[in-house]
XYZ file of C-alpha atoms in Angstrom:
694
model
C -36.992 105.796 77.375
C -34.978 108.204 75.292
C -33.100 111.014 77.014
C -32.301 114.421 75.575
C -28.592 114.408 74.635
C -27.370 117.664 73.176
C -23.973 119.377 73.238
C -23.771 122.956 72.112
C -20.470 124.725 71.466
C -20.201 128.418 70.844
C -17.489 131.036 70.843
C -19.651 134.011 70.118
C -18.618 137.177 72.008
C -16.178 135.301 74.193
C -18.790 132.964 75.678
C -18.436 129.213 75.850
C -21.578 127.188 76.483
C -21.779 123.496 77.234
C -25.001 121.426 77.440
C -24.363 117.766 78.227
C -26.150 114.724 79.510
C -25.370 113.897 83.154
C -27.443 110.782 83.824
C -30.611 108.971 82.910
C -32.906 111.440 84.602
C -31.280 114.873 84.495
C -29.147 117.167 82.353
C -26.828 119.888 83.583
C -26.621 123.243 81.853
C -23.350 125.089 82.518
C -22.436 128.425 80.984
C -19.161 130.212 81.666
C -17.013 132.910 80.133
C -13.356 132.680 79.218
C -11.613 135.800 80.470
C -7.826 135.469 80.170
C -7.054 132.475 82.398
C -10.119 132.792 84.678
C -13.302 130.789 84.350
C -16.363 132.463 85.823
C -19.365 130.189 86.441
C -22.351 132.094 85.141
C -25.283 129.824 85.988
C -26.117 126.258 86.949
C -29.531 124.834 86.213
C -31.009 121.418 86.836
C -33.462 120.546 84.089
C -35.522 117.325 83.967
C -34.859 115.236 80.908
C -38.292 114.715 79.348
C -39.010 111.621 77.332
C -40.066 112.208 73.750
C -42.213 109.051 73.879
C -44.651 109.157 76.817
C -46.149 105.888 78.030
C -49.788 105.676 76.931
C -52.753 104.153 78.758
C -56.449 104.668 78.171
C -56.954 105.397 81.864
C -54.510 106.948 84.336
C -55.406 106.814 88.038
C -53.567 109.239 90.276
C -53.135 107.761 93.758
C -53.240 104.236 95.191
C -55.364 105.001 98.225
C -58.758 103.341 98.789
C -60.432 105.494 96.109
C -57.788 104.845 93.463
C -57.653 101.105 94.169
C -61.445 100.872 94.045
C -61.572 102.581 90.641
C -58.712 100.380 89.403
C -60.549 97.235 90.496
C -63.553 98.155 88.343
C -61.332 98.910 85.341
C -59.424 95.659 85.817
C -62.616 93.607 86.048
C -63.855 95.288 82.847
C -60.623 94.472 80.998
C -59.650 98.093 80.370
C -56.165 99.514 79.763
C -55.196 101.444 82.890
C -52.331 102.302 85.228
C -52.263 103.547 88.820
C -49.529 106.089 89.627
C -48.576 106.295 93.302
C -45.883 108.616 94.639
C -45.059 106.473 97.668
C -43.825 102.900 97.880
C -46.998 101.261 99.167
C -50.783 101.566 98.743
C -52.780 103.641 101.194
C -49.739 105.592 102.327
C -52.014 108.163 103.995
C -52.636 105.605 106.734
C -48.924 105.347 107.485
C -49.237 108.650 109.373
C -52.932 109.323 109.830
C -54.902 109.388 111.912
C -52.058 110.430 114.199
C -53.377 108.432 117.128
C -53.940 105.367 114.909
C -57.602 104.639 115.679
C -60.011 104.801 112.749
C -63.517 106.129 113.295
C -65.035 103.984 110.544
C -67.265 101.237 111.931
C -66.178 97.612 111.564
C -69.368 95.771 112.510
C -68.795 92.051 111.963
C -72.076 90.751 113.385
C -75.532 91.803 112.221
C -77.509 88.591 112.618
C -77.835 88.412 108.832
C -76.093 86.324 106.188
C -76.997 88.656 103.336
C -73.693 90.139 102.146
C -75.300 93.209 100.591
C -77.153 94.013 103.811
C -74.013 93.494 105.900
C -72.139 96.073 103.799
C -74.523 98.649 105.255
C -72.621 98.259 108.513
C -69.143 97.527 107.168
C -67.534 100.923 106.613
C -64.074 99.750 105.578
C -64.396 97.067 102.904
C -63.963 97.977 99.260
C -66.158 96.378 96.609
C -64.721 93.249 95.068
C -65.812 89.916 93.644
C -63.379 88.257 96.048
C -65.326 87.396 99.196
C -62.080 87.151 101.151
C -61.500 90.891 100.743
C -63.811 91.889 103.557
C -62.301 94.064 106.241
C -63.795 91.962 109.016
C -61.185 89.316 108.201
C -58.412 91.791 109.061
C -59.698 93.244 112.313
C -62.250 92.434 114.988
C -62.146 95.910 116.538
C -65.251 98.038 116.189
C -62.942 101.002 115.540
C -59.930 99.384 113.851
C -56.261 100.322 114.037
C -54.852 102.189 111.029
C -52.261 99.446 110.519
C -55.088 97.012 109.813
C -56.202 99.260 106.957
C -52.671 99.212 105.546
C -52.632 95.407 105.541
C -56.051 95.296 103.938
C -55.124 97.722 101.140
C -51.888 95.850 100.500
C -53.843 92.654 99.837
C -56.576 94.459 97.901
C -53.962 95.917 95.549
C -52.686 92.456 94.562
C -53.135 92.020 90.812
C -53.804 95.734 90.241
C -51.378 97.517 87.909
C -49.705 100.082 90.199
C -46.487 102.027 89.551
C -44.995 103.027 92.905
C -42.523 105.856 93.459
C -44.080 107.971 90.702
C -44.603 111.507 91.970
C -46.548 113.416 89.329
C -45.467 117.046 89.430
C -47.280 118.463 86.401
C -50.473 117.666 84.484
C -51.502 119.437 81.302
C -53.853 119.036 78.349
C -52.898 118.740 74.708
C -55.569 118.880 72.029
C -55.871 115.977 69.625
C -58.483 115.076 67.047
C -58.037 111.361 67.764
C -58.408 111.616 71.554
C -61.599 110.386 73.178
C -62.379 113.786 74.671
C -60.628 115.956 72.086
C -57.483 116.122 74.209
C -54.932 113.925 75.951
C -53.731 114.292 79.520
C -49.940 114.536 79.855
C -48.467 113.723 83.262
C -44.833 114.438 84.125
C -43.150 112.788 87.113
C -40.144 113.731 89.236
C -37.739 111.773 87.016
C -38.868 113.399 83.789
C -40.929 110.415 82.661
C -44.107 111.298 80.837
C -47.446 109.515 80.774
C -50.265 110.088 78.322
C -53.866 109.008 78.825
C -57.313 109.616 77.413
C -59.109 109.660 80.770
C -57.660 110.839 84.073
C -59.065 109.662 87.400
C -57.797 111.742 90.314
C -57.784 109.866 93.622
C -55.244 111.915 95.575
C -57.646 112.731 98.395
C -57.164 115.845 100.513
C -53.414 115.993 101.010
C -52.660 119.573 102.103
C -53.219 120.787 105.673
C -55.764 123.588 105.648
C -54.117 126.815 106.778
C -55.608 130.091 107.984
C -53.341 133.124 107.762
C -53.512 135.389 110.802
C -50.914 137.301 112.869
C -48.956 134.789 114.925
C -50.129 131.738 112.984
C -46.496 130.613 112.852
C -46.679 129.823 116.575
C -49.190 127.024 115.983
C -48.040 123.438 115.571
C -49.790 121.388 112.913
C -51.792 118.234 113.566
C -49.609 116.536 110.982
C -46.422 117.067 113.009
C -47.400 117.579 116.653
C -46.205 114.998 119.171
C -48.572 112.143 120.012
C -46.830 111.355 123.309
C -48.999 112.677 126.176
C -45.907 113.072 128.365
C -44.796 115.958 126.141
C -47.851 117.910 127.322
C -47.498 117.217 131.034
C -48.689 120.194 133.070
C -49.177 122.433 130.021
C -52.032 124.688 128.937
C -53.076 123.992 125.365
C -55.129 125.839 122.780
C -56.470 123.761 119.873
C -57.682 125.489 116.717
C -60.460 123.538 115.022
C -63.663 121.663 115.812
C -63.416 118.441 113.802
C -62.513 114.896 114.717
C -58.781 115.563 114.403
C -59.045 118.372 116.963
C -61.031 116.305 119.428
C -58.856 113.250 118.760
C -55.824 115.335 119.746
C -57.582 116.629 122.850
C -58.667 113.131 123.864
C -55.046 111.995 123.796
C -53.778 114.654 126.232
C -56.892 115.296 128.293
C -55.551 113.668 131.438
C -52.121 115.361 131.580
C -52.784 119.009 130.737
C -53.676 121.946 132.976
C -56.561 122.734 130.658
C -57.465 122.549 126.982
C -59.331 125.290 125.182
C -60.705 124.669 121.715
C -61.413 127.515 119.320
C -63.534 127.199 116.175
C -65.675 129.387 113.975
C -68.889 127.386 114.456
C -70.616 125.456 117.180
C -69.815 121.797 117.722
C -71.503 119.538 115.196
C -72.223 116.124 116.685
C -72.589 113.340 114.152
C -75.527 111.787 115.970
C -77.367 115.100 115.634
C -76.394 115.977 112.059
C -76.394 112.370 110.757
C -73.162 113.217 108.957
C -70.310 110.819 109.703
C -67.671 113.515 109.184
C -68.874 115.503 112.186
C -67.688 114.863 115.731
C -68.000 111.187 116.628
C -68.806 109.989 120.128
C -65.487 108.142 120.417
C -63.639 111.504 120.404
C -65.912 113.759 122.434
C -64.520 113.373 125.962
C -63.712 117.080 126.115
C -67.430 117.875 125.917
C -67.848 116.186 129.298
C -64.979 118.043 130.950
C -66.285 121.323 129.521
C -69.924 120.920 130.549
C -68.989 119.432 133.926
C -66.719 122.419 134.647
C -63.400 120.625 134.757
C -61.354 123.585 133.394
C -61.520 122.604 129.698
C -63.668 124.706 127.392
C -64.962 125.546 123.917
C -64.791 128.989 122.325
C -66.364 130.317 119.128
C -64.643 132.851 116.917
C -63.508 133.578 113.387
C -59.903 132.417 113.049
C -59.202 135.091 110.432
C -59.661 137.711 113.188
C -57.356 135.867 115.574
C -53.921 137.059 116.628
C -51.363 135.108 118.643
C -48.631 136.927 120.546
C -45.722 135.170 122.237
C -43.843 136.757 125.108
C -40.183 136.366 126.032
C -40.937 133.381 128.250
C -42.494 131.513 125.331
C -46.086 131.867 126.537
C -48.683 132.470 123.818
C -51.505 134.964 124.314
C -54.733 135.162 122.321
C -55.635 138.548 120.966
C -57.641 140.175 118.187
C -56.357 141.917 115.082
C -57.583 145.299 116.250
C -55.413 145.038 119.383
C -52.284 145.018 117.212
C -50.449 148.023 115.819
C -47.808 148.338 113.139
C -44.508 150.011 114.075
C -41.909 151.282 111.657
C -38.251 151.178 112.590
C -36.553 154.180 110.861
C -33.090 152.629 110.835
C -33.910 149.419 109.081
C -37.065 150.765 107.489
C -38.789 147.543 108.649
C -42.412 147.173 109.558
C -43.324 144.753 112.323
C -46.425 143.808 114.286
C -46.228 144.447 118.018
C -48.688 144.160 120.856
C -50.436 147.354 121.869
C -52.787 145.933 124.507
C -54.344 142.603 125.337
C -58.107 142.044 125.476
C -57.842 141.306 129.198
C -56.520 144.816 129.709
C -60.024 146.049 128.953
C -62.051 142.952 129.850
C -61.024 141.366 133.110
C -63.265 138.357 132.411
C -61.944 137.724 128.883
C -62.362 133.958 128.331
C -58.888 133.340 126.875
C -56.987 135.617 129.255
C -54.688 132.848 130.510
C -51.550 132.253 128.408
C -50.974 128.959 126.602
C -47.882 126.800 126.424
C -48.872 125.188 123.114
C -51.172 126.020 120.215
C -52.137 123.167 117.888
C -53.716 123.665 114.474
C -56.305 120.990 113.542
C -58.179 122.612 110.666
C -58.585 119.684 108.298
C -57.268 119.154 104.787
C -57.576 120.562 101.285
C -57.169 119.259 97.749
C -53.826 119.960 96.039
C -54.519 121.967 92.869
C -50.866 122.931 92.334
C -49.930 120.037 90.011
C -52.582 120.945 87.447
C -51.579 123.236 84.606
C -53.899 126.103 83.713
C -54.853 124.199 80.562
C -56.592 121.577 82.729
C -59.034 124.164 84.139
C -59.650 122.260 87.366
C -61.413 124.757 89.655
C -62.266 124.704 93.369
C -65.901 124.202 94.266
C -67.956 127.113 95.552
C -68.630 128.449 99.057
C -67.801 126.076 101.924
C -66.713 123.358 99.471
C -63.677 125.237 98.178
C -61.298 122.638 99.543
C -62.730 120.211 96.947
C -62.638 120.282 93.123
C -65.738 121.554 91.344
C -67.533 118.526 89.887
C -70.666 117.684 87.960
C -73.204 115.129 89.191
C -71.294 112.470 87.195
C -68.079 113.124 89.240
C -66.413 114.774 86.255
C -64.558 118.093 86.501
C -66.981 120.842 85.520
C -64.738 122.408 82.881
C -62.592 119.444 81.849
C -64.117 116.576 79.957
C -62.539 113.232 80.768
C -61.161 114.231 84.189
C -63.005 112.343 86.932
C -62.450 112.618 90.666
C -62.950 109.537 92.838
C -62.365 108.832 96.497
C -62.373 111.413 99.285
C -61.967 114.394 96.941
C -65.271 113.551 95.221
C -67.072 114.615 98.408
C -67.850 118.021 96.881
C -71.035 116.474 95.466
C -72.471 115.612 98.898
C -70.362 117.539 101.435
C -72.065 117.545 104.846
C -74.991 115.642 103.320
C -73.985 112.022 102.827
C -70.991 109.657 103.112
C -69.204 110.367 99.803
C -65.979 111.445 101.526
C -65.475 108.097 103.225
C -64.831 104.527 102.113
C -68.355 103.317 102.827
C -69.654 106.062 100.546
C -67.132 106.566 97.734
C -66.864 102.843 96.998
C -70.346 103.237 95.475
C -69.792 106.603 93.796
C -66.603 105.236 92.210
C -68.677 102.392 90.758
C -71.257 104.857 89.482
C -68.522 106.936 87.793
C -67.098 103.753 86.251
C -70.473 102.792 84.796
C -70.863 106.257 83.298
C -67.415 105.965 81.695
C -68.280 102.514 80.361
C -71.285 103.988 78.564
C -69.469 107.047 77.203
C -66.231 105.462 76.031
C -67.117 101.815 75.397
C -70.850 101.982 74.585
C -71.724 99.647 77.443
C -75.129 100.724 78.820
C -75.787 100.916 82.526
C -76.438 97.384 83.872
C -80.126 96.532 84.210
C -82.257 93.626 85.259
C -85.526 92.854 83.460
C -88.660 91.821 85.329
C -92.381 91.425 84.662
C -94.421 94.241 86.177
C -96.127 91.741 88.477
C -92.796 91.525 90.361
C -92.321 95.288 90.807
C -93.381 95.269 94.454
C -91.108 92.339 95.300
C -88.054 93.860 93.595
C -88.534 97.200 95.360
C -88.999 95.491 98.729
C -85.799 93.501 98.246
C -83.764 96.581 97.367
C -85.054 98.874 100.081
C -84.398 96.165 102.673
C -80.869 95.189 101.653
C -79.277 97.735 99.255
C -76.112 99.119 100.850
C -75.338 101.836 98.275
C -78.718 103.510 98.770
C -78.391 103.176 102.523
C -74.954 104.792 102.778
C -75.280 107.369 99.970
C -78.772 108.446 100.991
C -80.167 111.279 98.917
C -77.321 110.983 96.398
C -77.630 107.572 94.746
C -80.990 106.226 93.637
C -82.479 103.130 92.027
C -84.413 103.853 88.833
C -87.314 101.756 87.525
C -88.147 102.263 83.836
C -91.656 101.034 82.996
C -91.865 99.308 79.605
C -93.870 100.724 76.719
C -96.627 98.160 77.229
C -96.429 98.446 81.037
C -95.982 94.680 81.158
C -92.288 94.760 82.039
C -89.745 97.071 83.648
C -86.001 97.627 83.748
C -84.250 98.117 87.069
C -81.076 100.243 87.363
C -79.238 100.255 90.690
C -77.471 103.170 92.405
C -77.618 105.857 89.744
C -76.424 109.363 90.763
C -79.670 111.240 91.355
C -78.204 114.410 89.866
C -77.908 112.936 86.354
C -81.650 112.343 85.910
C -82.049 115.262 83.452
C -79.346 113.631 81.312
C -80.371 110.095 82.212
C -80.890 108.588 78.754
C -77.618 109.808 77.282
C -75.608 108.985 80.408
C -76.951 105.461 80.929
C -77.946 104.389 77.434
C -81.429 103.443 78.685
C -84.579 104.918 77.156
C -87.474 106.181 79.279
C -90.963 105.702 77.818
C -94.186 107.653 78.193
C -95.280 105.127 80.813
C -92.988 106.871 83.308
C -90.415 105.849 85.876
C -90.014 105.293 89.603
C -87.001 106.508 91.618
C -86.132 104.906 94.958
C -83.987 106.829 97.454
C -83.292 106.749 101.178
C -83.811 109.950 103.154
C -83.883 111.414 106.639
C -86.687 113.721 107.688
C -86.246 117.207 106.261
C -86.142 118.885 109.702
C -84.528 116.127 111.749
C -80.821 116.837 111.244
C -78.696 119.746 112.387
C -76.338 120.936 115.120
C -79.195 122.837 116.755
C -81.730 120.002 116.583
C -82.874 117.904 119.521
C -82.920 114.481 117.913
C -83.894 112.768 121.174
C -87.198 114.534 121.710
C -90.203 112.554 122.914
C -92.305 110.898 120.190
C -89.520 111.440 117.650
C -90.406 108.265 115.741
C -93.429 107.800 113.515
C -95.252 104.483 113.769
C -98.389 104.987 111.674
C -98.201 104.362 107.945
C -100.657 107.214 107.310
C -98.075 109.656 108.742
C -95.099 108.116 106.944
C -94.282 111.424 105.223
C -93.340 112.762 108.674
C -90.770 110.015 109.268
C -87.553 111.335 110.792
C -85.069 108.489 110.668
C -83.623 107.077 107.469
C -86.415 105.548 105.413
C -87.211 104.697 101.761
C -88.911 107.253 99.534
C -90.355 106.380 96.107
C -90.818 109.122 93.484
C -93.001 108.668 90.398
C -92.406 110.791 87.274
C -94.432 110.581 84.072
C -91.339 111.891 82.288
C -87.751 112.684 83.184
C -87.157 115.903 85.180
C -85.492 118.730 83.284
C -82.281 120.509 84.201
C -84.305 123.568 85.172
C -86.512 121.513 87.487
C -83.430 120.015 89.086
C -81.967 123.455 89.780
C -85.245 124.773 91.223
C -86.013 121.760 93.428
C -87.053 122.551 97.015
C -84.352 122.959 99.637
C -83.098 119.656 101.079
C -84.855 117.697 98.337
C -82.562 115.343 96.385
C -84.954 115.415 93.409
C -87.545 117.797 91.914
C -91.167 117.472 92.961
C -92.566 114.319 91.347
C -96.021 113.612 90.002
C -96.538 111.323 93.005
C -94.446 110.458 96.031
C -94.582 107.771 98.693
C -92.710 107.559 102.001
C -92.299 104.102 103.513
C -92.752 104.670 107.229
C -89.552 104.531 109.286
C -88.800 101.320 111.137
C -86.801 100.893 114.351
C -85.107 97.755 112.972
C -84.694 99.197 109.442
C -86.713 96.173 108.342
C -89.417 97.331 105.952
C -91.328 94.053 105.591
C -94.398 94.697 107.743
C -97.460 93.559 105.726
C -99.677 96.384 106.962
C -97.185 99.136 107.803
C -94.862 98.803 104.796
C -95.960 96.390 102.078
C -99.646 97.247 101.650
C -99.215 101.065 101.443
C -96.366 100.671 98.946
C -98.428 98.309 96.786
C -101.384 100.690 96.787
C -99.080 103.534 95.728
C -97.663 101.518 92.823
C -101.152 100.437 91.748
C -102.413 104.029 91.715
C -99.457 105.143 89.612
C -99.717 102.272 87.111
C -103.496 101.871 87.238
C -103.298 98.112 87.627
C -103.808 95.438 90.267
C -100.444 94.190 91.550
C -101.739 91.582 93.991
C -100.469 88.014 93.816
C -102.976 85.187 93.436
C -102.991 81.432 93.677
C -103.679 79.447 90.534
C -107.180 78.607 91.817
C -108.099 82.276 92.084
C -106.633 83.051 88.653
C -108.725 80.204 87.218
C -111.894 81.745 88.679
C -110.893 85.201 87.390
C -110.432 83.719 83.924
C -113.977 82.334 84.039
C -115.660 85.432 85.451
C -113.678 88.485 84.249
C -112.775 89.879 80.865
C -109.399 91.183 82.085
C -107.211 89.311 84.493
C -104.884 90.890 87.089
C -101.372 91.208 85.701
C -100.082 88.562 88.090
C -102.472 86.033 86.540
C -101.584 87.186 83.028
C -97.856 86.758 83.562
C -98.093 83.758 85.843
C -101.101 81.475 85.674
C -101.764 81.874 81.939
C -98.118 81.005 81.284
C -98.081 78.052 83.661
C -96.151 80.078 86.233
C -98.829 80.716 88.858
C -98.468 79.858 92.524
C -99.867 76.385 93.193
C -101.272 76.302 96.672
C -101.145 73.312 98.990
C -104.098 72.161 101.040
C -102.581 73.776 104.131
C -102.135 77.130 102.368
C -105.708 76.923 101.043
C -107.102 76.388 104.529
C -105.016 79.242 105.910
C -106.268 81.534 103.145
C -109.863 80.578 103.913
C -109.401 81.190 107.643
C -107.852 84.580 106.914
C -110.739 85.525 104.654
C -108.509 85.838 101.587
C -110.267 83.062 99.647
C -113.727 81.601 99.587
C -114.203 77.928 100.390
C -115.223 76.939 96.864
C -114.552 73.298 97.598
C -117.148 73.162 100.390
C -119.672 75.050 98.297
C -119.293 72.643 95.408
C -119.617 69.711 97.830
C -122.881 71.077 99.262
C -124.210 71.760 95.782
C -123.575 68.153 94.779
C -125.889 66.975 97.560
C -128.575 69.469 96.624
C -128.517 68.531 92.924
C -129.920 64.995 92.135
C -127.986 62.724 89.863
C -129.425 62.068 86.432
C -131.755 59.080 86.597
C -131.973 59.121 90.363
C -134.554 60.315 92.790
C -134.004 62.509 95.842
C -134.835 59.640 98.049
C -132.009 57.615 96.549
C -129.569 60.374 97.508
């Protein structure tokens, strides 16, 4: 890499300037003035030496955490030109420090009673997607909630063979227009040593790396979750106030619960329990011990309040008091002309039962994390999402930055799409969204259409039943990813696309490279009941489960939903869809009734209603028949069921055994033609014979 080597000499107006190379990475700029025999140092600047020839790759991935490694694995398997840039010296460096108390809350369920790998991924929340069957997290830990060190070992092995540059801390990213670039511009990335990288597509997988801060008077007295001691002995006999209501706050409380005088927890909203909201990012049961001590009146407690109105005041003894902004006054000191904030009164001066009237020894800030926008130049136009999602980048349904073509966000930071709705902020969710983003990039930049499988329409029911019973991507990214069934022009065949982002349906054909015909399409999703989730919902009420197929639309727990559209929804329809609906209203819709075992194979409860729905949409008989029945249909009907057309007439029908025939007769599914023909042979005399001879 070339370095800038310039030496400038000047004697203009008595100034002498020198600009020289100091080492491979930096140059020193020294300017001084000659005045008689004295040399006066004027300025000293440290300027990175920028390479004139940046290293080019088609794809640059920023970050070697789980999201970055997952995206890199897909690019590697596709044979693309890529590089992963990681600022630390090992993959998954986040897990070197976090969670602070080293226990993950992602489920590591090794035993399900099934051997189907796809089904088992529904309950494996830590494995990344790979063709290597050895890269399953269950081989690294047997704990239901694994240790963070196990994740580090797993990511180290997963990164083997992936092109990662470690120790590269990207400090600046900007766009430069180019007519030959894939997106009309290149991304230029500058690291701490002045090295430059150029790429056509940028995948940001840096996660949420900045502690979320709330500015209020006295906020400097709060210790951060990222630095506070994890040794319970350091909290012996202390009174502690924790700011925040998430898992990090409760994890911290759980660690010191047994050694403190009391713990108070202050947050702006009520506690959201994951088993009530069905959102894995809300408070998990493993961390909620403080709820017991609060409700059982063991001194600990929860308080609600807006942190922006909070004020913390510390006295001379080091005790911290909770106050409100309006209890503070500003004093001006005439001598120094300084303005400071001092305590006028405390809330307990007016309210002798003020909840937080006791002073605290420690205040701990556990307010979560935010995305780091600081490294992006204004030319990149990467904006925060709206409303409560502002800690995430603003993305389209294809996981691309809304105002920057070619910049995709994968991993935890892609959670803006489904924040508080699905699992896109966690490994068991973003491993699938990263694959979806990869498939969209394959179509756009390499003209590789979305992968499909082709099937005869007679197999539509079977294919849907297989997917809704084993698909892990639909199960984890419920309401966000969907399977799409494109019916062929002649309705004799269909194409099946797995785990497509539901939000791209208005732009489906261009994004996937697959054409939708006038015969329509089916969309399979997984959904909870519309009114079943929420912090204020009683999800344990009596008769909460639906058992009758006729009331399947009232199902509460996660269950399959099939939408039928005669044509693709428009962008306007997508925007105006009903609240809590992942898709616009379809022409027809079918809910598969919820099942306690999440096993949707019941002939009467699940299979028959789904088949009837498909038949009504397609206006055809989708039943399966034995060859004997197809033979009779061929003799007695002008048009055969599609199963007979695509099976029996092509020598592919089901050939029944004698045992199956007898079972079908006993069940009333088939007439006993053999017995009838045998009886008829006795009633009909042979040619040339008399009845008496028979």
